[in-house]
């Protein structure tokens, strides 16, 4: 869960924007389920605290979700205890690093995700064009946001692979 959120740069999960529930699964065993919420700060989308704007800047290297920071930076800190424990415990960090390396080596970043973005563009464009309540100013703005998501994928993967010294795929 943490590795996927780091890879997707879900900045909100750092501040505990998820619920967990212990559920009984097949055969009577128990398993944890995770329910993320408030996912608007994903795929490099930034929140500008100064002027209260969302997604006016995009970055694939922001420190709070770079997946490799071990200590607080400036006035910020890891608010999520699970992240803190994983990044500061060598065995857990190594498993986390390997998971991110494995995930970013897959063709999801270079093939599947861009195709998914293009499928969304093709499928949803007519609906977005008619939606007067959409936060985008129009279809052009929405298309630009899709381009940013598509462009984010390989940049994020390359950043994480370099930062975590992942082996070449």
PDB file of N, CA and C in Angstrom, residues 68-162:
ATOM      1  N   UNK A  68      11.673   8.417  -0.286  1.00  0.00           N
ATOM      2  CA  UNK A  68      12.998   8.089   0.213  1.00  0.00           C
ATOM      3  C   UNK A  68      13.451   8.992   1.355  1.00  0.00           C
ATOM      4  N   UNK A  69      12.669   9.986   1.735  1.00  0.00           N
ATOM      5  CA  UNK A  69      13.055  10.881   2.825  1.00  0.00           C
ATOM      6  C   UNK A  69      12.928  10.139   4.148  1.00  0.00           C
ATOM      7  N   UNK A  70      14.011  10.174   4.937  1.00  0.00           N
ATOM      8  CA  UNK A  70      14.000   9.466   6.212  1.00  0.00           C
ATOM      9  C   UNK A  70      13.736  10.391   7.392  1.00  0.00           C
ATOM     10  N   UNK A  71      13.951  11.658   7.234  1.00  0.00           N
ATOM     11  CA  UNK A  71      13.799  12.597   8.346  1.00  0.00           C
ATOM     12  C   UNK A  71      12.881  13.737   7.942  1.00  0.00           C
ATOM     13  N   UNK A  72      12.274  14.432   8.931  1.00  0.00           N
ATOM     14  CA  UNK A  72      11.457  15.601   8.597  1.00  0.00           C
ATOM     15  C   UNK A  72      12.290  16.657   7.874  1.00  0.00           C
ATOM     16  N   UNK A  73      11.636  17.439   7.040  1.00  0.00           N
ATOM     17  CA  UNK A  73      12.289  18.516   6.312  1.00  0.00           C
ATOM     18  C   UNK A  73      11.566  19.814   6.663  1.00  0.00           C
ATOM     19  N   UNK A  74      12.304  20.803   7.150  1.00  0.00           N
ATOM     20  CA  UNK A  74      11.704  22.089   7.478  1.00  0.00           C
ATOM     21  C   UNK A  74      10.601  21.952   8.494  1.00  0.00           C
ATOM     22  N   UNK A  75       9.488  22.600   8.233  1.00  0.00           N
ATOM     23  CA  UNK A  75       8.367  22.572   9.171  1.00  0.00           C
ATOM     24  C   UNK A  75       7.516  21.315   9.020  1.00  0.00           C
ATOM     25  N   UNK A  76       7.788  20.533   7.988  1.00  0.00           N
ATOM     26  CA  UNK A  76       6.991  19.339   7.721  1.00  0.00           C
ATOM     27  C   UNK A  76       7.603  18.116   8.393  1.00  0.00           C
ATOM     28  N   UNK A  77       6.776  17.119   8.597  1.00  0.00           N
ATOM     29  CA  UNK A  77       7.280  15.853   9.124  1.00  0.00           C
ATOM     30  C   UNK A  77       6.412  14.739   8.565  1.00  0.00           C
ATOM     31  N   UNK A  78       6.882  13.528   8.693  1.00  0.00           N
ATOM     32  CA  UNK A  78       6.043  12.399   8.308  1.00  0.00           C
ATOM     33  C   UNK A  78       4.948  12.284   9.341  1.00  0.00           C
ATOM     34  N   UNK A  79       3.735  12.582   8.955  1.00  0.00           N
ATOM     35  CA  UNK A  79       2.614  12.514   9.879  1.00  0.00           C
ATOM     36  C   UNK A  79       2.069  11.102   9.997  1.00  0.00           C
ATOM     37  N   UNK A  80       2.384  10.280   9.039  1.00  0.00           N
ATOM     38  CA  UNK A  80       1.863   8.928   9.000  1.00  0.00           C
ATOM     39  C   UNK A  80       2.869   7.994   9.674  1.00  0.00           C
ATOM     40  N   UNK A  81       2.492   7.420  10.791  1.00  0.00           N
ATOM     41  CA  UNK A  81       3.391   6.568  11.577  1.00  0.00           C
ATOM     42  C   UNK A  81       3.867   5.351  10.772  1.00  0.00           C
ATOM     43  N   UNK A  82       2.991   4.790   9.947  1.00  0.00           N
ATOM     44  CA  UNK A  82       3.383   3.626   9.143  1.00  0.00           C
ATOM     45  C   UNK A  82       4.534   3.979   8.206  1.00  0.00           C
ATOM     46  N   UNK A  83       4.464   5.133   7.555  1.00  0.00           N
ATOM     47  CA  UNK A  83       5.546   5.563   6.667  1.00  0.00           C
ATOM     48  C   UNK A  83       6.829   5.753   7.462  1.00  0.00           C
ATOM     49  N   UNK A  84       6.722   6.420   8.586  1.00  0.00           N
ATOM     50  CA  UNK A  84       7.897   6.657   9.416  1.00  0.00           C
ATOM     51  C   UNK A  84       8.569   5.337   9.801  1.00  0.00           C
ATOM     52  N   UNK A  85       7.772   4.368  10.224  1.00  0.00           N
ATOM     53  CA  UNK A  85       8.330   3.085  10.644  1.00  0.00           C
ATOM     54  C   UNK A  85       8.964   2.327   9.477  1.00  0.00           C
ATOM     55  N   UNK A  86       8.331   2.360   8.321  1.00  0.00           N
ATOM     56  CA  UNK A  86       8.884   1.661   7.158  1.00  0.00           C
ATOM     57  C   UNK A  86      10.195   2.298   6.720  1.00  0.00           C
ATOM     58  N   UNK A  87      10.227   3.625   6.629  1.00  0.00           N
ATOM     59  CA  UNK A  87      11.427   4.293   6.130  1.00  0.00           C
ATOM     60  C   UNK A  87      12.580   4.241   7.114  1.00  0.00           C
ATOM     61  N   UNK A  88      12.302   4.057   8.381  1.00  0.00           N
ATOM     62  CA  UNK A  88      13.364   4.075   9.380  1.00  0.00           C
ATOM     63  C   UNK A  88      13.755   2.702   9.899  1.00  0.00           C
ATOM     64  N   UNK A  89      13.120   1.646   9.418  1.00  0.00           N
ATOM     65  CA  UNK A  89      13.486   0.289   9.825  1.00  0.00           C
ATOM     66  C   UNK A  89      14.113  -0.386   8.603  1.00  0.00           C
ATOM     67  N   UNK A  90      15.411  -0.697   8.655  1.00  0.00           N
ATOM     68  CA  UNK A  90      16.131  -1.156   7.457  1.00  0.00           C
ATOM     69  C   UNK A  90      15.489  -2.333   6.718  1.00  0.00           C
ATOM     70  N   UNK A  91      15.007  -3.345   7.427  1.00  0.00           N
ATOM     71  CA  UNK A  91      14.408  -4.489   6.735  1.00  0.00           C
ATOM     72  C   UNK A  91      13.121  -4.089   6.018  1.00  0.00           C
ATOM     73  N   UNK A  92      12.292  -3.309   6.696  1.00  0.00           N
ATOM     74  CA  UNK A  92      11.047  -2.848   6.072  1.00  0.00           C
ATOM     75  C   UNK A  92      11.344  -1.927   4.899  1.00  0.00           C
ATOM     76  N   UNK A  93      12.318  -1.022   5.066  1.00  0.00           N
ATOM     77  CA  UNK A  93      12.663  -0.110   3.993  1.00  0.00           C
ATOM     78  C   UNK A  93      13.146  -0.879   2.763  1.00  0.00           C
ATOM     79  N   UNK A  94      13.927  -1.915   2.967  1.00  0.00           N
ATOM     80  CA  UNK A  94      14.434  -2.690   1.832  1.00  0.00           C
ATOM     81  C   UNK A  94      13.289  -3.374   1.087  1.00  0.00           C
ATOM     82  N   UNK A  95      12.331  -3.938   1.814  1.00  0.00           N
ATOM     83  CA  UNK A  95      11.159  -4.550   1.155  1.00  0.00           C
ATOM     84  C   UNK A  95      10.366  -3.498   0.394  1.00  0.00           C
ATOM     85  N   UNK A  96      10.193  -2.329   0.998  1.00  0.00           N
ATOM     86  CA  UNK A  96       9.494  -1.199   0.385  1.00  0.00           C
ATOM     87  C   UNK A  96      10.230  -0.763  -0.891  1.00  0.00           C
ATOM     88  N   UNK A  97      11.553  -0.614  -0.792  1.00  0.00           N
ATOM     89  CA  UNK A  97      12.375  -0.219  -1.933  1.00  0.00           C
ATOM     90  C   UNK A  97      12.246  -1.239  -3.062  1.00  0.00           C
ATOM     91  N   UNK A  98      12.342  -2.523  -2.726  1.00  0.00           N
ATOM     92  CA  UNK A  98      12.239  -3.570  -3.736  1.00  0.00           C
ATOM     93  C   UNK A  98      10.863  -3.564  -4.405  1.00  0.00           C
ATOM     94  N   UNK A  99       9.832  -3.307  -3.620  1.00  0.00           N
ATOM     95  CA  UNK A  99       8.477  -3.267  -4.185  1.00  0.00           C
ATOM     96  C   UNK A  99       8.350  -2.120  -5.182  1.00  0.00           C
ATOM     97  N   UNK A 100       8.863  -0.940  -4.816  1.00  0.00           N
ATOM     98  CA  UNK A 100       8.805   0.202  -5.725  1.00  0.00           C
ATOM     99  C   UNK A 100       9.660  -0.069  -6.968  1.00  0.00           C
ATOM    100  N   UNK A 101      10.837  -0.633  -6.779  1.00  0.00           N
ATOM    101  CA  UNK A 101      11.706  -0.949  -7.920  1.00  0.00           C
ATOM    102  C   UNK A 101      11.011  -1.918  -8.872  1.00  0.00           C
ATOM    103  N   UNK A 102      10.389  -2.925  -8.329  1.00  0.00           N
ATOM    104  CA  UNK A 102       9.684  -3.902  -9.144  1.00  0.00           C
ATOM    105  C   UNK A 102       8.518  -3.243  -9.893  1.00  0.00           C
ATOM    106  N   UNK A 103       7.752  -2.460  -9.190  1.00  0.00           N
ATOM    107  CA  UNK A 103       6.590  -1.797  -9.784  1.00  0.00           C
ATOM    108  C   UNK A 103       7.016  -0.839 -10.895  1.00  0.00           C
ATOM    109  N   UNK A 104       8.051  -0.043 -10.654  1.00  0.00           N
ATOM    110  CA  UNK A 104       8.467   0.946 -11.652  1.00  0.00           C
ATOM    111  C   UNK A 104       9.204   0.317 -12.828  1.00  0.00           C
ATOM    112  N   UNK A 105       9.617  -0.940 -12.702  1.00  0.00           N
ATOM    113  CA  UNK A 105      10.265  -1.640 -13.819  1.00  0.00           C
ATOM    114  C   UNK A 105       9.243  -2.260 -14.764  1.00  0.00           C
ATOM    115  N   UNK A 106       7.991  -2.301 -14.356  1.00  0.00           N
ATOM    116  CA  UNK A 106       6.963  -2.933 -15.189  1.00  0.00           C
ATOM    117  C   UNK A 106       6.569  -2.011 -16.351  1.00  0.00           C
ATOM    118  N   UNK A 107       5.885  -2.578 -17.334  1.00  0.00           N
ATOM    119  CA  UNK A 107       5.453  -1.781 -18.482  1.00  0.00           C
ATOM    120  C   UNK A 107       4.220  -0.935 -18.170  1.00  0.00           C
ATOM    121  N   UNK A 108       3.751  -0.996 -16.952  1.00  0.00           N
ATOM    122  CA  UNK A 108       2.605  -0.163 -16.561  1.00  0.00           C
ATOM    123  C   UNK A 108       2.923   1.305 -16.800  1.00  0.00           C
ATOM    124  N   UNK A 109       4.130   1.728 -16.459  1.00  0.00           N
ATOM    125  CA  UNK A 109       4.521   3.134 -16.541  1.00  0.00           C
ATOM    126  C   UNK A 109       4.668   3.640 -17.959  1.00  0.00           C
ATOM    127  N   UNK A 110       5.160   2.794 -18.838  1.00  0.00           N
ATOM    128  CA  UNK A 110       5.472   3.247 -20.192  1.00  0.00           C
ATOM    129  C   UNK A 110       4.439   2.819 -21.221  1.00  0.00           C
ATOM    130  N   UNK A 111       3.602   1.852 -20.893  1.00  0.00           N
ATOM    131  CA  UNK A 111       2.652   1.342 -21.872  1.00  0.00           C
ATOM    132  C   UNK A 111       1.210   1.371 -21.351  1.00  0.00           C
ATOM    133  N   UNK A 112       0.956   0.670 -20.261  1.00  0.00           N
ATOM    134  CA  UNK A 112      -0.418   0.517 -19.796  1.00  0.00           C
ATOM    135  C   UNK A 112      -1.042   1.822 -19.292  1.00  0.00           C
ATOM    136  N   UNK A 113      -0.325   2.563 -18.455  1.00  0.00           N
ATOM    137  CA  UNK A 113      -0.883   3.813 -17.914  1.00  0.00           C
ATOM    138  C   UNK A 113      -1.145   4.842 -19.017  1.00  0.00           C
ATOM    139  N   UNK A 114      -0.203   5.085 -19.933  1.00  0.00           N
ATOM    140  CA  UNK A 114      -0.519   6.022 -21.020  1.00  0.00           C
ATOM    141  C   UNK A 114      -1.724   5.574 -21.862  1.00  0.00           C
ATOM    142  N   UNK A 115      -1.851   4.261 -22.103  1.00  0.00           N
ATOM    143  CA  UNK A 115      -3.022   3.770 -22.849  1.00  0.00           C
ATOM    144  C   UNK A 115      -4.300   3.994 -22.053  1.00  0.00           C
ATOM    145  N   UNK A 116      -4.232   3.844 -20.720  1.00  0.00           N
ATOM    146  CA  UNK A 116      -5.396   4.090 -19.875  1.00  0.00           C
ATOM    147  C   UNK A 116      -5.812   5.568 -19.964  1.00  0.00           C
ATOM    148  N   UNK A 117      -4.827   6.466 -19.917  1.00  0.00           N
ATOM    149  CA  UNK A 117      -5.120   7.899 -20.017  1.00  0.00           C
ATOM    150  C   UNK A 117      -5.783   8.205 -21.359  1.00  0.00           C
ATOM    151  N   UNK A 118      -5.277   7.627 -22.429  1.00  0.00           N
ATOM    152  CA  UNK A 118      -5.865   7.877 -23.749  1.00  0.00           C
ATOM    153  C   UNK A 118      -7.268   7.283 -23.851  1.00  0.00           C
ATOM    154  N   UNK A 119      -7.498   6.140 -23.204  1.00  0.00           N
ATOM    155  CA  UNK A 119      -8.838   5.553 -23.187  1.00  0.00           C
ATOM    156  C   UNK A 119      -9.806   6.457 -22.418  1.00  0.00           C
ATOM    157  N   UNK A 120      -9.326   7.045 -21.314  1.00  0.00           N
ATOM    158  CA  UNK A 120     -10.163   7.996 -20.573  1.00  0.00           C
ATOM    159  C   UNK A 120     -10.491   9.206 -21.438  1.00  0.00           C
ATOM    160  N   UNK A 121      -9.492   9.692 -22.142  1.00  0.00           N
ATOM    161  CA  UNK A 121      -9.698  10.851 -23.023  1.00  0.00           C
ATOM    162  C   UNK A 121     -10.791  10.540 -24.052  1.00  0.00           C
ATOM    163  N   UNK A 122     -10.657   9.411 -24.698  1.00  0.00           N
ATOM    164  CA  UNK A 122     -11.602   9.026 -25.746  1.00  0.00           C
ATOM    165  C   UNK A 122     -13.005   8.786 -25.190  1.00  0.00           C
ATOM    166  N   UNK A 123     -13.085   8.127 -24.053  1.00  0.00           N
ATOM    167  CA  UNK A 123     -14.369   7.744 -23.489  1.00  0.00           C
ATOM    168  C   UNK A 123     -15.088   8.905 -22.805  1.00  0.00           C
ATOM    169  N   UNK A 124     -14.350   9.719 -22.065  1.00  0.00           N
ATOM    170  CA  UNK A 124     -14.987  10.734 -21.233  1.00  0.00           C
ATOM    171  C   UNK A 124     -15.089  12.126 -21.848  1.00  0.00           C
ATOM    172  N   UNK A 125     -14.369  12.397 -22.915  1.00  0.00           N
ATOM    173  CA  UNK A 125     -14.363  13.744 -23.491  1.00  0.00           C
ATOM    174  C   UNK A 125     -15.769  14.283 -23.780  1.00  0.00           C
ATOM    175  N   UNK A 126     -16.678  13.507 -24.370  1.00  0.00           N
ATOM    176  CA  UNK A 126     -18.011  14.051 -24.635  1.00  0.00           C
ATOM    177  C   UNK A 126     -18.758  14.445 -23.348  1.00  0.00           C
ATOM    178  N   UNK A 127     -18.581  13.651 -22.292  1.00  0.00           N
ATOM    179  CA  UNK A 127     -19.254  13.939 -21.020  1.00  0.00           C
ATOM    180  C   UNK A 127     -18.641  15.168 -20.359  1.00  0.00           C
ATOM    181  N   UNK A 128     -17.323  15.262 -20.375  1.00  0.00           N
ATOM    182  CA  UNK A 128     -16.633  16.407 -19.782  1.00  0.00           C
ATOM    183  C   UNK A 128     -17.023  17.692 -20.506  1.00  0.00           C
ATOM    184  N   UNK A 129     -17.134  17.628 -21.813  1.00  0.00           N
ATOM    185  CA  UNK A 129     -17.484  18.815 -22.601  1.00  0.00           C
ATOM    186  C   UNK A 129     -18.852  19.361 -22.207  1.00  0.00           C
ATOM    187  N   UNK A 130     -19.755  18.491 -21.768  1.00  0.00           N
ATOM    188  CA  UNK A 130     -21.107  18.910 -21.398  1.00  0.00           C
ATOM    189  C   UNK A 130     -21.254  19.258 -19.921  1.00  0.00           C
ATOM    190  N   UNK A 131     -20.258  18.959 -19.097  1.00  0.00           N
ATOM    191  CA  UNK A 131     -20.375  19.110 -17.644  1.00  0.00           C
ATOM    192  C   UNK A 131     -20.057  20.545 -17.217  1.00  0.00           C
ATOM    193  N   UNK A 132     -21.092  21.302 -16.900  1.00  0.00           N
ATOM    194  CA  UNK A 132     -20.918  22.707 -16.481  1.00  0.00           C
ATOM    195  C   UNK A 132     -20.356  22.810 -15.071  1.00  0.00           C
ATOM    196  N   UNK A 133     -20.433  21.755 -14.287  1.00  0.00           N
ATOM    197  CA  UNK A 133     -19.965  21.774 -12.901  1.00  0.00           C
ATOM    198  C   UNK A 133     -18.509  21.319 -12.768  1.00  0.00           C
ATOM    199  N   UNK A 134     -17.886  20.901 -13.862  1.00  0.00           N
ATOM    200  CA  UNK A 134     -16.511  20.425 -13.827  1.00  0.00           C
ATOM    201  C   UNK A 134     -15.590  21.541 -13.371  1.00  0.00           C
ATOM    202  N   UNK A 135     -14.580  21.197 -12.579  1.00  0.00           N
ATOM    203  CA  UNK A 135     -13.659  22.215 -12.078  1.00  0.00           C
ATOM    204  C   UNK A 135     -12.731  22.736 -13.173  1.00  0.00           C
ATOM    205  N   UNK A 136     -12.590  21.987 -14.269  1.00  0.00           N
ATOM    206  CA  UNK A 136     -11.797  22.469 -15.395  1.00  0.00           C
ATOM    207  C   UNK A 136     -12.564  23.558 -16.128  1.00  0.00           C
ATOM    208  N   UNK A 137     -11.826  24.487 -16.701  1.00  0.00           N
ATOM    209  CA  UNK A 137     -12.450  25.611 -17.398  1.00  0.00           C
ATOM    210  C   UNK A 137     -13.124  25.187 -18.687  1.00  0.00           C
ATOM    211  N   UNK A 138     -12.771  24.065 -19.203  1.00  0.00           N
ATOM    212  CA  UNK A 138     -13.351  23.566 -20.442  1.00  0.00           C
ATOM    213  C   UNK A 138     -12.630  22.304 -20.867  1.00  0.00           C
ATOM    214  N   UNK A 139     -13.005  21.833 -22.026  1.00  0.00           N
ATOM    215  CA  UNK A 139     -12.424  20.591 -22.529  1.00  0.00           C
ATOM    216  C   UNK A 139     -10.912  20.712 -22.718  1.00  0.00           C
ATOM    217  N   UNK A 140     -10.427  21.872 -23.166  1.00  0.00           N
ATOM    218  CA  UNK A 140      -8.979  22.062 -23.346  1.00  0.00           C
ATOM    219  C   UNK A 140      -8.229  21.915 -22.028  1.00  0.00           C
ATOM    220  N   UNK A 141      -8.775  22.492 -20.973  1.00  0.00           N
ATOM    221  CA  UNK A 141      -8.148  22.399 -19.649  1.00  0.00           C
ATOM    222  C   UNK A 141      -8.122  20.947 -19.168  1.00  0.00           C
ATOM    223  N   UNK A 142      -9.195  20.228 -19.388  1.00  0.00           N
ATOM    224  CA  UNK A 142      -9.283  18.823 -18.994  1.00  0.00           C
ATOM    225  C   UNK A 142      -8.266  17.993 -19.784  1.00  0.00           C
ATOM    226  N   UNK A 143      -8.169  18.264 -21.083  1.00  0.00           N
ATOM    227  CA  UNK A 143      -7.205  17.544 -21.915  1.00  0.00           C
ATOM    228  C   UNK A 143      -5.780  17.819 -21.461  1.00  0.00           C
ATOM    229  N   UNK A 144      -5.499  19.057 -21.073  1.00  0.00           N
ATOM    230  CA  UNK A 144      -4.161  19.398 -20.577  1.00  0.00           C
ATOM    231  C   UNK A 144      -3.859  18.644 -19.289  1.00  0.00           C
ATOM    232  N   UNK A 145      -4.870  18.493 -18.421  1.00  0.00           N
ATOM    233  CA  UNK A 145      -4.680  17.745 -17.176  1.00  0.00           C
ATOM    234  C   UNK A 145      -4.378  16.275 -17.479  1.00  0.00           C
ATOM    235  N   UNK A 146      -5.048  15.701 -18.464  1.00  0.00           N
ATOM    236  CA  UNK A 146      -4.750  14.317 -18.864  1.00  0.00           C
ATOM    237  C   UNK A 146      -3.326  14.204 -19.393  1.00  0.00           C
ATOM    238  N   UNK A 147      -2.887  15.197 -20.165  1.00  0.00           N
ATOM    239  CA  UNK A 147      -1.509  15.191 -20.661  1.00  0.00           C
ATOM    240  C   UNK A 147      -0.517  15.225 -19.505  1.00  0.00           C
ATOM    241  N   UNK A 148      -0.826  16.010 -18.473  1.00  0.00           N
ATOM    242  CA  UNK A 148       0.066  16.089 -17.314  1.00  0.00           C
ATOM    243  C   UNK A 148       0.157  14.743 -16.600  1.00  0.00           C
ATOM    244  N   UNK A 149      -0.973  14.059 -16.464  1.00  0.00           N
ATOM    245  CA  UNK A 149      -0.961  12.735 -15.828  1.00  0.00           C
ATOM    246  C   UNK A 149      -0.145  11.760 -16.676  1.00  0.00           C
ATOM    247  N   UNK A 150      -0.389  11.757 -17.982  1.00  0.00           N
ATOM    248  CA  UNK A 150       0.348  10.853 -18.877  1.00  0.00           C
ATOM    249  C   UNK A 150       1.850  11.124 -18.809  1.00  0.00           C
ATOM    250  N   UNK A 151       2.239  12.403 -18.791  1.00  0.00           N
ATOM    251  CA  UNK A 151       3.652  12.766 -18.746  1.00  0.00           C
ATOM    252  C   UNK A 151       4.278  12.491 -17.381  1.00  0.00           C
ATOM    253  N   UNK A 152       3.466  12.527 -16.337  1.00  0.00           N
ATOM    254  CA  UNK A 152       3.942  12.274 -14.976  1.00  0.00           C
ATOM    255  C   UNK A 152       4.484  10.849 -14.837  1.00  0.00           C
ATOM    256  N   UNK A 153       3.814   9.887 -15.441  1.00  0.00           N
ATOM    257  CA  UNK A 153       4.119   8.464 -15.224  1.00  0.00           C
ATOM    258  C   UNK A 153       5.598   8.128 -15.435  1.00  0.00           C
ATOM    259  N   UNK A 154       6.156   8.336 -16.618  1.00  0.00           N
ATOM    260  CA  UNK A 154       7.558   7.942 -16.802  1.00  0.00           C
ATOM    261  C   UNK A 154       8.520   8.792 -15.967  1.00  0.00           C
ATOM    262  N   UNK A 155       8.169  10.051 -15.733  1.00  0.00           N
ATOM    263  CA  UNK A 155       9.045  10.909 -14.934  1.00  0.00           C
ATOM    264  C   UNK A 155       9.094  10.429 -13.479  1.00  0.00           C
ATOM    265  N   UNK A 156       7.955  10.066 -12.939  1.00  0.00           N
ATOM    266  CA  UNK A 156       7.913   9.578 -11.561  1.00  0.00           C
ATOM    267  C   UNK A 156       8.684   8.268 -11.438  1.00  0.00           C
ATOM    268  N   UNK A 157       8.466   7.371 -12.372  1.00  0.00           N
ATOM    269  CA  UNK A 157       9.167   6.081 -12.333  1.00  0.00           C
ATOM    270  C   UNK A 157      10.671   6.292 -12.399  1.00  0.00           C
ATOM    271  N   UNK A 158      11.127   7.149 -13.312  1.00  0.00           N
ATOM    272  CA  UNK A 158      12.565   7.400 -13.452  1.00  0.00           C
ATOM    273  C   UNK A 158      13.133   8.034 -12.187  1.00  0.00           C
ATOM    274  N   UNK A 159      12.400   8.981 -11.602  1.00  0.00           N
ATOM    275  CA  UNK A 159      12.857   9.623 -10.367  1.00  0.00           C
ATOM    276  C   UNK A 159      13.019   8.592  -9.254  1.00  0.00           C
ATOM    277  N   UNK A 160      12.005   7.773  -9.044  1.00  0.00           N
ATOM    278  CA  UNK A 160      12.068   6.783  -7.963  1.00  0.00           C
ATOM    279  C   UNK A 160      13.158   5.752  -8.226  1.00  0.00           C
ATOM    280  N   UNK A 161      13.285   5.304  -9.456  1.00  0.00           N
ATOM    281  CA  UNK A 161      14.310   4.307  -9.770  1.00  0.00           C
ATOM    282  C   UNK A 161      15.700   4.864  -9.472  1.00  0.00           C
ATOM    283  N   UNK A 162      15.928   6.125  -9.807  1.00  0.00           N
ATOM    284  CA  UNK A 162      17.222   6.750  -9.520  1.00  0.00           C
ATOM    285  C   UNK A 162      17.396   6.965  -8.011  1.00  0.00           C
TER     286      UNK A 162
END
